[in-house]
Each structure stands twice: as structure tokens, then as C-alpha cells.
Amino acid sequence: MTEQSLKEYLKDKTQARVAADIGVTQGAVWSMLRSGRRIMVCTHDDGRVEAYEIKPVGRKAAA
């Protein structure tokens, strides 16, 4: 299993390919990149690809 940021995962792929890999639209990938969200992409040994967002928790995180 490997994990990398969305930006890193995109280095050798098109936005359309990444969108198909993680099950969203190309526009959603573009929005994730533009927003600065901390999106990680996990590639499993069996070939599955998943994405998740790292978000702060609690009130202090928002300050």
C-alpha cells in the first residue's frame, strides 16, 4: 500500500484518469486541487485506489 498527496498522485496522470481512479468527476479533482484541501490518495496492493481528506478536529483547529 502506498499513500501520497493528490498533487503528487497527479504528477504522471491526467485529472480525468485520477477522477476515474477515485470515483469522482474531473471537475471535483480540479476543485480539490484549487481549494488547497489536504487530500491523500491510497493505492492498495490489489490495485484499489481510495482518497481521503485530512481535516483538523475540534474548535482549536479552526482558530
Coordinates of N, CA and C in Angstrom, one line a residue:
M1 N 0.8 -1.2 0.0 CA 0.0 0.0 0.0 C 0.9 1.2 0.0
T2 N 0.5 2.2 -0.8 CA 1.2 3.5 -0.8 C 0.3 4.6 -0.6
E3 N 0.7 5.7 0.0 CA -0.1 6.9 0.2 C 0.7 8.1 -0.3
Q4 N 0.0 9.0 -0.9 CA 0.6 10.2 -1.4 C -0.4 11.3 -1.5
S5 N 0.0 12.5 -1.6 CA -0.9 13.6 -1.7 C -1.5 13.5 -3.1
L6 N -2.7 14.2 -3.2 CA -3.4 14.2 -4.5 C -2.5 14.9 -5.5
K7 N -1.8 15.9 -5.1 CA -0.9 16.7 -6.1 C 0.2 15.7 -6.6
E8 N 0.8 15.0 -5.7 CA 1.8 14.0 -6.0 C 1.3 12.9 -6.9
Y9 N 0.1 12.4 -6.6 CA -0.5 11.3 -7.4 C -0.8 11.8 -8.8
L10 N -1.0 13.1 -9.0 CA -1.4 13.7 -10.3 C -0.1 13.9 -11.2
K11 N 1.1 13.8 -10.6 CA 2.3 14.1 -11.4 C 2.4 13.4 -12.7
D12 N 2.0 12.2 -12.8 CA 2.1 11.4 -14.0 C 0.8 10.9 -14.6
K13 N -0.3 11.6 -14.1 CA -1.7 11.2 -14.6 C -2.5 12.4 -14.9
T14 N -3.5 12.3 -15.7 CA -4.4 13.4 -16.0 C -5.4 13.5 -14.9
Q15 N -6.0 14.6 -14.8 CA -7.1 14.8 -13.9 C -8.3 13.8 -14.1
A16 N -8.5 13.6 -15.4 CA -9.6 12.7 -15.8 C -9.3 11.3 -15.3
R17 N -8.0 10.8 -15.4 CA -7.6 9.5 -15.0 C -7.7 9.4 -13.5
V18 N -7.3 10.4 -12.8 CA -7.4 10.4 -11.3 C -8.8 10.3 -10.9
A19 N -9.6 11.1 -11.5 CA -11.1 11.1 -11.2 C -11.7 9.7 -11.4
A20 N -11.3 9.1 -12.4 CA -11.9 7.7 -12.7 C -11.3 6.8 -11.6
D21 N -10.1 6.9 -11.2 CA -9.5 6.1 -10.2 C -10.2 6.2 -8.8
I22 N -10.5 7.4 -8.4 CA -11.1 7.6 -7.1 C -12.6 7.7 -7.1
G23 N -13.2 7.7 -8.3 CA -14.7 7.7 -8.4 C -15.4 9.0 -8.2
V24 N -14.7 10.1 -8.8 CA -15.3 11.4 -8.8 C -15.2 12.0 -10.2
T25 N -15.7 13.2 -10.4 CA -15.6 13.8 -11.7 C -14.3 14.5 -11.8
Q26 N -13.9 14.8 -13.1 CA -12.7 15.6 -13.3 C -12.8 17.0 -12.6
G27 N -14.0 17.6 -12.7 CA -14.2 18.9 -12.1 C -14.0 18.8 -10.5
A28 N -14.4 17.7 -9.9 CA -14.2 17.5 -8.5 C -12.7 17.5 -8.2
V29 N -11.9 16.8 -9.0 CA -10.5 16.8 -8.8 C -9.9 18.2 -8.9
W30 N -10.3 18.9 -9.9 CA -9.9 20.3 -10.1 C -10.2 21.1 -8.9
S31 N -11.4 21.0 -8.4 CA -11.8 21.8 -7.2 C -11.0 21.4 -6.0
M32 N -10.7 20.1 -5.8 CA -9.9 19.7 -4.6 C -8.5 20.4 -4.7
L33 N -7.9 20.4 -5.9 CA -6.6 21.0 -6.1 C -6.6 22.5 -5.8
R34 N -7.6 23.2 -6.4 CA -7.7 24.6 -6.2 C -8.0 25.1 -4.8
S35 N -8.7 24.2 -4.0 CA -9.1 24.6 -2.7 C -8.0 24.5 -1.7
G36 N -7.0 23.8 -2.0 CA -5.9 23.6 -1.0 C -6.2 22.5 0.0
R37 N -7.3 21.8 -0.2 CA -7.6 20.7 0.8 C -6.5 19.7 0.9
R38 N -6.4 19.1 2.0 CA -5.3 18.0 2.2 C -5.9 16.7 1.8
I39 N -5.9 16.3 0.6 CA -6.4 15.1 0.1 C -5.3 14.1 -0.1
M40 N -5.4 12.9 0.4 CA -4.4 11.9 0.3 C -5.0 10.7 -0.6
V41 N -4.2 10.1 -1.4 CA -4.6 9.0 -2.3 C -3.8 7.8 -1.8
C42 N -4.6 6.7 -1.6 CA -4.0 5.4 -1.1 C -4.2 4.4 -2.2
T43 N -3.1 3.8 -2.7 CA -3.1 2.8 -3.7 C -2.8 1.4 -3.0
H44 N -3.8 0.6 -3.0 CA -3.7 -0.7 -2.3 C -2.9 -1.7 -3.1
D45 N -2.4 -2.7 -2.5 CA -1.6 -3.8 -3.2 C -2.5 -4.5 -4.3
D46 N -3.8 -4.6 -4.1 CA -4.6 -5.2 -5.0 C -5.1 -4.3 -6.2
G47 N -4.6 -3.1 -6.2 CA -4.9 -2.2 -7.3 C -6.0 -1.2 -7.0
R48 N -6.7 -1.4 -5.9 CA -7.8 -0.4 -5.5 C -7.1 0.9 -5.2
V49 N -7.8 2.0 -5.5 CA -7.4 3.4 -5.2 C -8.5 4.1 -4.4
E50 N -8.1 4.7 -3.3 CA -9.0 5.4 -2.5 C -8.4 6.8 -2.1
A51 N -9.3 7.7 -1.9 CA -8.9 9.1 -1.5 C -9.6 9.4 -0.2
Y52 N -8.9 10.2 0.6 CA -9.5 10.7 1.9 C -8.9 12.1 2.2
E53 N -9.6 12.8 3.0 CA -9.2 14.1 3.4 C -8.7 14.2 4.8
I54 N -7.6 14.9 5.1 CA -7.1 15.1 6.4 C -7.7 16.4 6.9
K55 N -8.4 16.3 8.0 CA -9.1 17.5 8.5 C -8.8 17.7 10.0
P56 N -8.6 18.9 10.4 CA -8.4 19.1 11.9 C -9.7 18.8 12.6
V57 N -9.6 18.5 13.9 CA -10.8 18.2 14.7 C -10.9 19.1 15.8
G58 N -12.0 19.6 16.2 CA -12.2 20.4 17.4 C -12.2 21.9 17.1
R59 N -12.5 22.7 18.1 CA -12.6 24.1 17.9 C -11.2 24.8 17.7
K60 N -10.2 24.4 18.5 CA -8.9 25.0 18.4 C -8.3 24.9 17.0
A61 N -8.7 23.8 16.3 CA -8.1 23.6 15.0 C -8.6 24.7 14.0
A62 N -9.8 25.2 14.2 CA -10.4 26.2 13.4 C -9.9 27.6 13.6
A63 N -9.3 27.8 14.8 CA -8.8 29.2 15.1 C -7.5 29.6 14.4

